[in-house]
Short mmCIF file of C-alpha atoms and ligand atoms in Angstrom, two decimals:
data_model
loop_
_atom_site.label_atom_id
_atom_site.label_comp_id
_atom_site.label_asym_id
_atom_site.label_seq_id
_atom_site.Cartn_x
_atom_site.Cartn_y
_atom_site.Cartn_z
CA UNK E 141 -3.74 -34.42 20.29
CA UNK E 142 -5.29 -31.26 18.89
CA UNK E 143 -6.90 -33.01 15.92
CA UNK E 144 -9.35 -30.19 15.12
CA UNK E 145 -6.68 -27.59 14.95
CA UNK E 146 -5.56 -26.74 11.35
CA UNK E 147 -1.92 -25.65 11.38
CA UNK E 148 -0.17 -23.72 8.64
CA UNK E 149 3.73 -23.55 8.40
CA UNK E 150 4.97 -20.62 6.30
CA UNK E 151 8.65 -20.71 5.39
CA UNK E 152 10.88 -20.34 2.40
CA UNK E 153 13.26 -23.20 3.60
CA UNK E 154 12.58 -26.94 3.02
CA UNK E 155 14.71 -28.20 5.92
CA UNK E 156 12.95 -25.82 8.38
CA UNK E 157 9.56 -27.01 7.12
CA UNK E 158 10.53 -30.55 7.65
CA UNK E 159 11.95 -29.95 11.09
CA UNK E 160 8.79 -28.07 12.24
CA UNK E 161 6.52 -30.81 10.72
CA UNK E 162 8.54 -33.55 12.47
CA UNK E 163 8.01 -31.65 15.80
CA UNK E 164 4.36 -31.06 15.38
CA UNK E 165 2.83 -34.03 13.51
CA UNK E 166 2.17 -36.24 16.43
CA UNK E 167 0.06 -33.44 18.08
CA UNK E 168 -1.52 -31.91 15.04
CA UNK E 169 -2.71 -34.25 12.24
CA UNK E 170 -3.63 -31.41 9.91
CA UNK E 171 -0.51 -29.42 8.92
CA UNK E 172 -0.06 -27.58 5.60
CA UNK E 173 3.10 -25.79 4.42
CA UNK E 174 3.34 -22.76 2.18
CA UNK E 175 6.00 -20.44 0.73
CA UNK E 176 5.66 -16.87 1.95
CA UNK E 177 4.79 -15.79 -1.61
CA UNK E 178 1.91 -18.11 -1.72
CA UNK E 179 0.19 -16.81 1.35
CA UNK E 180 -1.87 -14.17 -0.50
CA UNK E 181 -3.27 -16.65 -2.94
CA UNK E 182 -3.88 -19.71 -0.76
CA UNK E 183 -4.73 -18.48 2.70
CA UNK E 184 -8.53 -18.39 2.32
CA UNK E 185 -8.49 -21.82 0.83
CA UNK E 186 -6.58 -23.30 3.72
CA UNK E 187 -8.38 -21.52 6.54
CA UNK E 188 -5.86 -22.20 9.24
CA UNK E 189 -6.36 -21.89 12.98
CA UNK E 190 -2.63 -21.51 13.69
CA UNK E 191 0.02 -20.06 11.59
CA UNK E 192 3.73 -20.57 12.23
CA UNK E 193 5.39 -17.85 10.20
CA UNK E 194 9.21 -18.33 9.89
CA UNK E 195 11.57 -15.59 8.62
CA UNK E 196 15.31 -15.73 7.86
CA UNK E 197 17.92 -13.39 9.70
CA UNK E 198 17.69 -10.86 6.87
CA UNK E 199 14.23 -11.33 5.38
CA UNK E 200 11.05 -9.73 6.88
CA UNK E 201 7.80 -11.62 6.43
CA UNK E 202 5.85 -9.28 8.64
CA UNK E 203 3.68 -8.11 5.95
CA UNK E 204 1.96 -11.56 5.85
CA UNK E 205 0.65 -11.08 9.43
CA UNK E 206 -1.97 -8.39 8.67
CA UNK E 207 -2.81 -10.11 5.34
CA UNK E 208 -3.62 -13.36 7.31
CA UNK E 209 -5.56 -11.64 10.01
CA UNK E 210 -7.53 -9.83 7.37
CA UNK E 211 -8.53 -13.06 5.47
CA UNK E 212 -9.17 -15.41 8.37
CA UNK E 213 -11.59 -14.59 11.17
CA UNK E 214 -10.17 -16.74 13.89
CA UNK E 215 -6.48 -17.42 13.68
CA UNK E 216 -3.41 -16.88 15.79
CA UNK E 217 0.02 -16.20 14.18
CA UNK E 218 3.32 -17.12 15.84
CA UNK E 219 6.40 -15.48 14.40
CA UNK E 220 9.55 -17.61 14.32
CA UNK E 221 12.28 -15.10 13.64
CA UNK E 222 15.97 -15.53 13.03
CA UNK E 223 16.43 -11.69 13.24
CA UNK E 224 17.51 -10.32 16.57
CA UNK E 225 16.12 -6.89 15.67
CA UNK E 226 14.05 -5.33 18.46
CA UNK E 227 12.13 -3.29 15.81
CA UNK E 228 11.04 -6.49 14.27
CA UNK E 229 9.68 -7.78 17.40
CA UNK E 230 7.76 -4.66 18.16
CA UNK E 231 6.29 -4.56 14.71
CA UNK E 232 5.29 -8.24 14.82
CA UNK E 233 3.14 -7.61 17.87
CA UNK E 234 1.64 -4.40 16.47
CA UNK E 235 0.81 -6.29 13.32
CA UNK E 236 -1.11 -8.75 15.62
CA UNK E 237 1.17 -11.71 16.05
CA UNK E 238 0.24 -13.84 19.04
CA UNK E 239 3.87 -14.30 20.10
CA UNK E 240 7.31 -14.03 18.66
CA UNK E 241 9.99 -16.88 19.22
CA UNK E 242 13.68 -16.35 18.36
CA UNK E 243 14.65 -19.29 15.86
CA UNK E 244 16.25 -21.62 16.64
CA UNK E 245 17.14 -20.66 20.20
CA UNK E 246 13.59 -20.62 21.58
CA UNK E 247 12.23 -23.51 19.59
CA UNK E 248 11.70 -25.68 22.66
CA UNK E 249 9.14 -23.09 23.85
CA UNK E 250 7.04 -23.70 20.83
CA UNK E 251 4.71 -26.46 22.27
CA UNK E 252 3.91 -24.18 25.18
CA UNK E 253 3.32 -21.09 23.00
CA UNK E 254 0.95 -23.14 20.69
CA UNK E 255 -0.92 -24.38 23.78
CA UNK E 256 -1.47 -20.86 24.77
CA UNK E 257 -2.51 -19.78 21.35
CA UNK E 258 -5.15 -22.72 21.10
CA UNK E 259 -6.45 -21.65 24.50
CA UNK E 260 -6.74 -18.08 23.40
CA UNK E 261 -8.39 -19.25 20.19
CA UNK E 262 -11.00 -21.38 22.10
CA UNK E 263 -11.78 -18.59 24.63
CA UNK E 264 -12.23 -16.21 21.77
CA UNK E 265 -10.96 -13.46 24.11
CA UNK E 266 -7.98 -12.31 22.21
CA UNK E 267 -10.01 -11.74 19.17
CA UNK E 268 -11.73 -8.76 20.81
CA UNK E 269 -8.37 -7.33 21.93
CA UNK E 270 -6.87 -8.03 18.56
CA UNK E 271 -9.45 -5.88 17.01
CA UNK E 272 -7.67 -2.87 18.80
CA UNK E 273 -4.56 -3.43 16.70
CA UNK E 274 -6.24 -4.61 13.61
CA UNK E 275 -6.02 -1.39 11.82
CA UNK E 276 -2.29 -1.41 12.03
CA UNK E 277 -0.56 -2.91 9.00
CA UNK E 278 -3.51 -2.38 6.80
CA UNK E 279 -2.51 0.76 4.98
CA UNK E 280 -4.18 1.37 1.73
CA UNK E 281 -2.11 1.68 -1.47
CA UNK E 282 -3.70 4.08 -4.08
CA UNK E 283 -2.06 4.09 -7.42
CA UNK E 284 -2.41 7.09 -9.64
CA UNK E 285 -2.38 6.11 -13.36
CA UNK E 286 -3.14 7.39 -16.77
CA UNK E 287 -2.33 6.19 -20.26
CA UNK E 288 -1.50 9.72 -21.14
CA UNK E 289 0.99 12.25 -19.82
CA UNK E 290 -0.16 15.73 -18.71
CA UNK E 291 -3.58 14.85 -17.43
CA UNK E 292 -2.72 15.91 -13.83
CA UNK E 293 -1.61 12.73 -12.28
CA UNK E 294 1.22 14.29 -10.25
CA UNK E 295 -0.75 17.29 -9.31
CA UNK E 296 -3.76 15.25 -8.15
CA UNK E 297 -1.63 12.66 -6.27
CA UNK E 298 0.38 15.25 -4.48
CA UNK E 299 -2.49 17.44 -3.56
CA UNK E 300 -4.66 14.68 -2.40
CA UNK E 301 -1.73 13.22 -0.26
CA UNK E 302 -1.17 16.64 1.30
CA UNK E 303 -5.05 17.03 1.98
CA UNK E 304 -5.30 13.63 3.63
CA UNK E 305 -2.20 14.25 5.81
CA UNK E 306 -3.51 17.67 6.83
CA UNK E 307 -7.11 16.92 7.46
CA UNK E 308 -6.94 13.58 9.15
CA UNK E 309 -4.83 11.85 11.90
CA UNK E 310 -3.61 9.32 9.27
CA UNK E 311 -0.16 9.17 8.17
CA UNK E 312 0.59 9.37 4.45
CA UNK E 313 3.48 8.45 2.25
CA UNK E 314 3.68 9.90 -1.17
CA UNK E 315 5.75 7.92 -3.71
CA UNK E 316 6.90 9.33 -7.06
CA UNK E 317 7.86 6.51 -9.38
CA UNK E 318 8.39 8.70 -12.53
CA UNK E 319 12.15 8.19 -12.57
CA UNK E 320 14.31 10.66 -14.21
CA UNK E 321 11.81 13.38 -14.61
CA UNK E 322 9.82 13.29 -11.27
CA UNK E 323 6.97 15.55 -10.80
CA UNK E 324 5.51 15.67 -7.37
CA UNK E 325 8.40 17.81 -6.01
CA UNK E 326 7.22 20.58 -8.34
CA UNK E 327 3.85 20.70 -6.69
CA UNK E 328 5.08 20.29 -3.20
CA UNK E 329 8.10 22.47 -3.18
CA UNK E 330 10.34 19.79 -1.70
CA UNK E 331 13.77 18.82 -2.68
CA UNK E 332 14.88 15.25 -2.70
CA UNK E 333 18.11 13.85 -1.75
CA UNK E 334 17.85 10.03 -1.43
CA UNK E 335 15.83 7.64 -3.40
CA UNK E 336 14.30 4.09 -3.51
CA UNK E 337 17.76 2.93 -4.63
CA UNK E 338 19.45 3.70 -1.45
CA UNK E 339 17.22 1.01 0.22
CA UNK E 340 18.86 -1.79 -1.88
CA UNK E 341 20.95 -3.16 1.06
CA UNK E 342 18.03 -3.47 3.30
CA UNK E 343 15.38 -4.30 0.91
CA UNK E 344 14.32 -7.57 2.48
CA UNK E 345 14.10 -6.25 5.96
CA UNK E 346 12.63 -2.77 5.41
CA UNK E 347 11.18 -1.02 8.49
CA UNK E 348 9.87 2.51 9.26
CA UNK E 349 13.40 3.85 10.06
CA UNK E 350 14.79 2.68 6.74
CA UNK E 351 11.88 4.29 4.83
CA UNK E 352 12.17 7.48 6.81
CA UNK E 353 15.83 7.65 5.93
CA UNK E 354 15.01 8.17 2.26
CA UNK E 355 11.92 10.41 2.41
CA UNK E 356 11.77 14.09 2.63
CA UNK E 357 9.23 15.71 4.89
CA UNK E 358 6.88 18.40 3.44
CA UNK E 359 7.21 21.21 6.05
CA UNK E 360 3.51 22.34 6.28
CA UNK E 361 1.91 18.88 6.73
CA UNK E 362 4.79 16.74 7.89
CA UNK E 363 3.92 14.30 5.08
CA UNK E 364 6.69 12.11 3.90
CA UNK E 365 7.52 12.03 0.27
CA UNK E 366 9.82 9.65 -1.67
CA UNK E 367 10.85 11.53 -4.65
CA UNK E 368 12.31 9.88 -7.78
CA UNK E 369 15.97 9.83 -8.34
CA UNK E 370 16.98 12.53 -10.87
CA UNK E 371 19.89 10.85 -12.40
CA UNK E 372 19.31 8.14 -14.96
CA UNK E 373 22.14 5.84 -13.75
CA UNK E 374 20.46 5.60 -10.35
CA UNK E 375 16.95 5.15 -11.87
CA UNK E 376 17.74 2.31 -14.24
CA UNK E 377 18.94 0.25 -11.14
CA UNK E 378 15.56 0.47 -9.50
CA UNK E 379 13.58 -2.71 -10.00
CA UNK E 380 10.11 -3.97 -9.43
CA UNK E 381 11.46 -5.79 -6.43
CA UNK E 382 12.29 -2.41 -4.83
CA UNK E 383 8.73 -1.17 -5.45
CA UNK E 384 7.11 -4.34 -4.21
CA UNK E 385 9.17 -4.46 -1.10
CA UNK E 386 8.53 -0.83 -0.47
CA UNK E 387 4.82 -1.03 -0.79
CA UNK E 388 4.48 -3.96 1.19
CA UNK E 389 6.49 -2.73 4.12
CA UNK E 390 4.99 0.74 3.92
CA UNK E 391 1.48 -0.85 4.55
CA UNK E 392 2.71 -1.61 8.05
CA UNK E 393 3.71 2.00 8.93
CA UNK E 394 1.34 4.31 6.88
CA UNK E 395 -2.38 4.54 6.54
CA UNK E 396 -2.35 5.83 3.10
CA UNK E 397 0.39 5.22 0.49
CA UNK E 398 -0.24 7.31 -2.72
CA UNK E 399 1.84 6.38 -5.70
CA UNK E 400 2.44 8.45 -8.78
CA UNK E 401 2.84 5.78 -11.45
CA UNK E 402 4.57 6.20 -14.81
CA UNK E 403 2.48 6.13 -17.86
CA UNK E 404 4.64 3.54 -19.73
CA UNK E 405 3.69 -0.13 -18.92
CA UNK E 406 7.09 -1.20 -17.43
CA UNK E 407 7.71 -4.05 -14.85
CA UNK E 408 7.63 -1.29 -12.25
CA UNK E 409 4.27 0.06 -13.31
CA UNK E 410 2.92 -3.57 -13.47
CA UNK E 411 4.14 -4.40 -9.96
CA UNK E 412 2.68 -1.13 -8.61
CA UNK E 413 -0.80 -1.72 -10.26
CA UNK E 414 -0.73 -5.27 -9.01
CA UNK E 415 0.10 -4.18 -5.38
CA UNK E 416 -2.63 -1.41 -5.36
CA UNK E 417 -5.83 -1.53 -3.47
CA UNK E 418 -7.30 1.20 -5.61
CA UNK E 419 -6.32 2.54 -9.00
CA UNK E 420 -7.29 6.16 -9.53
CA UNK E 421 -7.26 6.65 -13.30
CA UNK E 422 -6.82 10.34 -14.11
CA UNK E 423 -8.24 11.66 -17.34
CA UNK E 424 -9.36 14.89 -18.80
CA UNK E 425 -12.82 15.58 -20.25
CA UNK E 426 -11.87 15.24 -23.91
CA UNK E 427 -12.27 12.64 -26.58
CA UNK E 428 -8.57 11.69 -26.70
CA UNK E 429 -8.60 10.87 -22.97
CA UNK E 430 -11.46 8.42 -23.45
CA UNK E 431 -9.81 6.74 -26.42
CA UNK E 432 -6.59 6.36 -24.44
CA UNK E 433 -8.60 4.91 -21.58
CA UNK E 434 -10.00 2.37 -24.00
CA UNK E 435 -6.68 1.34 -25.08
CA UNK E 436 -5.25 1.13 -21.53
CA UNK E 437 -8.11 -1.24 -20.44
CA UNK E 438 -7.23 -3.37 -23.40
CA UNK E 439 -3.54 -3.35 -22.35
CA UNK E 440 -4.54 -4.14 -18.75
CA UNK E 441 -6.43 -7.29 -19.78
CA UNK E 442 -3.63 -8.41 -22.13
CA UNK E 443 -0.84 -8.07 -19.38
CA UNK E 444 -3.27 -9.43 -16.61
CA UNK E 445 -3.88 -6.33 -14.45
CA UNK E 446 -7.44 -6.77 -13.08
CA UNK E 447 -9.21 -3.39 -12.77
CA UNK E 448 -12.36 -4.99 -11.19
CA UNK E 449 -13.28 -3.36 -7.89
CA UNK E 450 -10.24 -1.30 -7.97
CA UNK E 451 -10.27 1.10 -10.83
CA UNK E 452 -12.08 4.40 -10.34
CA UNK E 453 -11.96 7.49 -12.68
CA UNK E 454 -10.79 10.82 -11.60
CA UNK E 455 -11.90 13.47 -14.12
CA UNK E 456 -9.59 16.36 -13.81
CA UNK E 457 -9.62 19.93 -15.50
CA UNK E 458 -13.36 20.14 -15.78
CA UNK E 459 -14.67 23.37 -16.94
CA UNK E 460 -17.62 24.95 -18.57
CA UNK E 461 -16.45 24.18 -22.15
CA UNK E 462 -15.49 20.49 -21.36
CA UNK E 463 -16.16 18.46 -24.35
CA UNK E 464 -17.10 15.27 -22.43
CA UNK E 465 -19.32 14.85 -19.47
CA UNK E 466 -19.58 12.20 -16.69
CA UNK E 467 -22.60 10.99 -18.49
CA UNK E 468 -20.63 10.27 -21.65
CA UNK E 469 -18.06 8.37 -19.55
CA UNK E 470 -20.70 6.23 -17.74
CA UNK E 471 -22.16 5.43 -21.19
CA UNK E 472 -18.93 4.09 -22.41
CA UNK E 473 -17.03 2.66 -19.36
CA UNK E 474 -18.27 0.48 -16.42
CA UNK E 475 -16.09 2.44 -13.89
CA UNK E 476 -17.26 4.87 -11.29
CA UNK E 477 -16.13 8.62 -11.70
CA UNK E 478 -15.17 9.03 -8.07
CA UNK E 479 -14.24 12.73 -8.53
CA UNK E 480 -14.57 15.80 -10.88
CA UNK E 481 -11.85 18.16 -10.27
CA UNK E 482 -12.17 21.62 -11.77
CA UNK E 483 -9.65 23.33 -13.86
CA UNK E 484 -8.01 25.99 -11.80
CA UNK E 485 -5.10 27.49 -13.74
CA UNK E 486 -4.91 30.58 -11.83
CA UNK E 487 -4.36 29.03 -8.40
CA UNK E 488 -2.49 26.01 -9.58
CA UNK E 489 0.09 28.09 -11.58
CA UNK E 490 0.37 30.52 -8.73
CA UNK E 491 1.36 27.72 -6.32
CA UNK E 492 3.72 26.18 -8.73
CA UNK E 493 5.43 29.66 -9.36
CA UNK E 494 5.78 30.14 -5.62
CA UNK E 495 7.13 26.67 -5.14
CA UNK E 496 4.44 26.07 -2.47
CA UNK E 497 1.86 23.37 -2.19
CA UNK E 498 -1.79 24.10 -2.75
CA UNK E 499 -2.56 23.13 0.76
CA UNK E 500 -0.43 24.49 3.54
CA UNK E 501 -2.83 24.46 6.35
CA UNK E 502 -5.49 22.30 8.06
CA UNK E 503 -8.09 24.94 7.76
CA UNK E 504 -7.99 27.26 4.78
CA UNK E 505 -11.03 29.28 4.01
CA UNK E 506 -9.60 30.49 0.85
CA UNK E 507 -9.23 27.21 -1.10
CA UNK E 508 -9.35 27.39 -4.88
CA UNK E 509 -11.76 25.37 -6.94
CA UNK E 510 -9.31 22.36 -7.58
CA UNK E 511 -8.26 22.15 -3.95
CA UNK E 512 -11.88 22.20 -2.74
CA UNK E 513 -12.68 19.26 -5.15
CA UNK E 514 -9.62 17.41 -3.92
CA UNK E 515 -10.91 17.91 -0.43
CA UNK E 516 -14.14 16.29 -1.32
CA UNK E 517 -12.30 13.23 -2.63
CA UNK E 518 -10.17 13.14 0.51
CA UNK E 519 -13.38 12.92 2.56
CA UNK E 520 -14.70 10.10 0.44
CA UNK E 521 -11.43 8.19 1.13
CA UNK E 522 -11.47 8.90 4.75
CA UNK E 523 -15.13 7.81 5.14
CA UNK E 524 -14.39 4.52 3.30
CA UNK E 525 -11.36 3.97 5.73
CA UNK E 526 -13.58 4.49 8.69
CA UNK E 527 -16.00 1.83 7.52
CA UNK E 528 -13.31 -0.65 6.90
CA UNK E 529 -12.06 -0.20 10.39
CA UNK E 530 -14.99 -0.60 12.67
N1 ADP T 159 -7.25 20.93 -12.30
C1 ADP T 159 -6.05 21.64 -12.81
N2 ADP T 159 -6.18 23.01 -12.90
C2 ADP T 159 -5.23 23.67 -13.47
N3 ADP T 159 -4.01 23.12 -13.98
C3 ADP T 159 -3.87 21.84 -13.89
C4 ADP T 159 -5.00 21.10 -13.29
N4 ADP T 159 -4.53 19.68 -13.42
C5 ADP T 159 -3.26 19.71 -14.06
N5 ADP T 159 -2.91 20.95 -14.21
C6 ADP T 159 -1.65 21.36 -14.94
O1 ADP T 159 -1.36 20.57 -15.90
C7 ADP T 159 0.06 20.15 -16.12
C8 ADP T 159 0.22 18.75 -16.04
O2 ADP T 159 -0.06 18.29 -14.74
P1 ADP T 159 0.86 16.97 -14.16
O3 ADP T 159 0.24 16.71 -12.80
O4 ADP T 159 2.31 17.37 -14.20
O5 ADP T 159 0.44 15.79 -15.16
P2 ADP T 159 0.95 14.32 -15.33
O6 ADP T 159 1.56 14.06 -13.97
O7 ADP T 159 -0.15 13.53 -15.42
O8 ADP T 159 1.91 14.28 -16.42
C9 ADP T 159 0.66 20.93 -14.90
O9 ADP T 159 1.23 22.11 -15.42
C10 ADP T 159 -0.46 21.14 -13.93
O10 ADP T 159 -0.18 22.42 -13.30
MG1 MG T 160 3.72 13.59 -13.66
#
């Protein structure tokens, strides 16, 4: 008996949980069961050594693998999948699963796989090799938000995304959730065809091919952009479920997922802010922007969005005549101003009129003020990413 091994079974389905429990209980006295949706909240409390993650035929639970590996120092995850999709198997091993078993066909091999997993845990060997893949599936979601339109959310998000894609080896996905009116396509000169709504039939089993089938590629950087649907009838059918599934799956395939979030506090906005690792709040250096920020923070606290350790301020359109300084902001709000981006109407308008992004090349000696300031912000993000991944 492996009395000291703490086993966690993750499945949506009661009968499957009961069956697994029956098979394992004589060998492992310590077994807990969770629903997939509870993993995020409960995993660090349970501290399992082995996780059996079950997924149905048309429902991917892969996003839970990097989450578990991130929270628990020493753990092995075995995926029991009812999907016969080879992409799923590839992704599970990239995400750091110890092994994948087809369920129920290969269930008789479970005992053997668990013995190997325990051996690997005890030798501590695999933990070192697992480090090699540990950056996979840990994509960072950065939400761009503002309580006021016209502060530069779309311009900042698209220029930063383009800069990250051009200046690092990371892959970037830019998502525009401003349905109906869009925004980022203006600053990137891309034309959208498909949208998030087209993913509806495959929402529960999203992989990189699905996502790529609805994105457009910016031609200078090869960055992928998911533009918003332009017709209202499509837009109204996009739900927070679409957004949640997209962002969770995208973490597996992209290093940075930048999301241009609408100003109105809809379920979609809420879901995005909840999912985000960082929230970049874009504001202008004027009194109105500060007042709106105060109101937004009150709204966050009443709807339950926690800004702690996530919210940073991006001060945009700074110039000599700015009414408000960083010092004034510090005085009033306990959030870091992570960037000051200068007002650069000449270069920004020129780029928009030409239908070209502000950044088109990896090296550009003739960057305008705004693009240079965004470059500094990109460097801060890339440095933080490196620290996370050592
Ligand atoms: N730093 C800047 N310098 C010059 N123009 C800017 C700057 N930031 C934003 N703008 C302009 O302000 C307008 C609103 O920006 P946009 O990104 O569309 O705002 P939002 O998405 O927050 O509504 C656009 O015309 C944009 O070109
Ligand atoms: Mg916008």
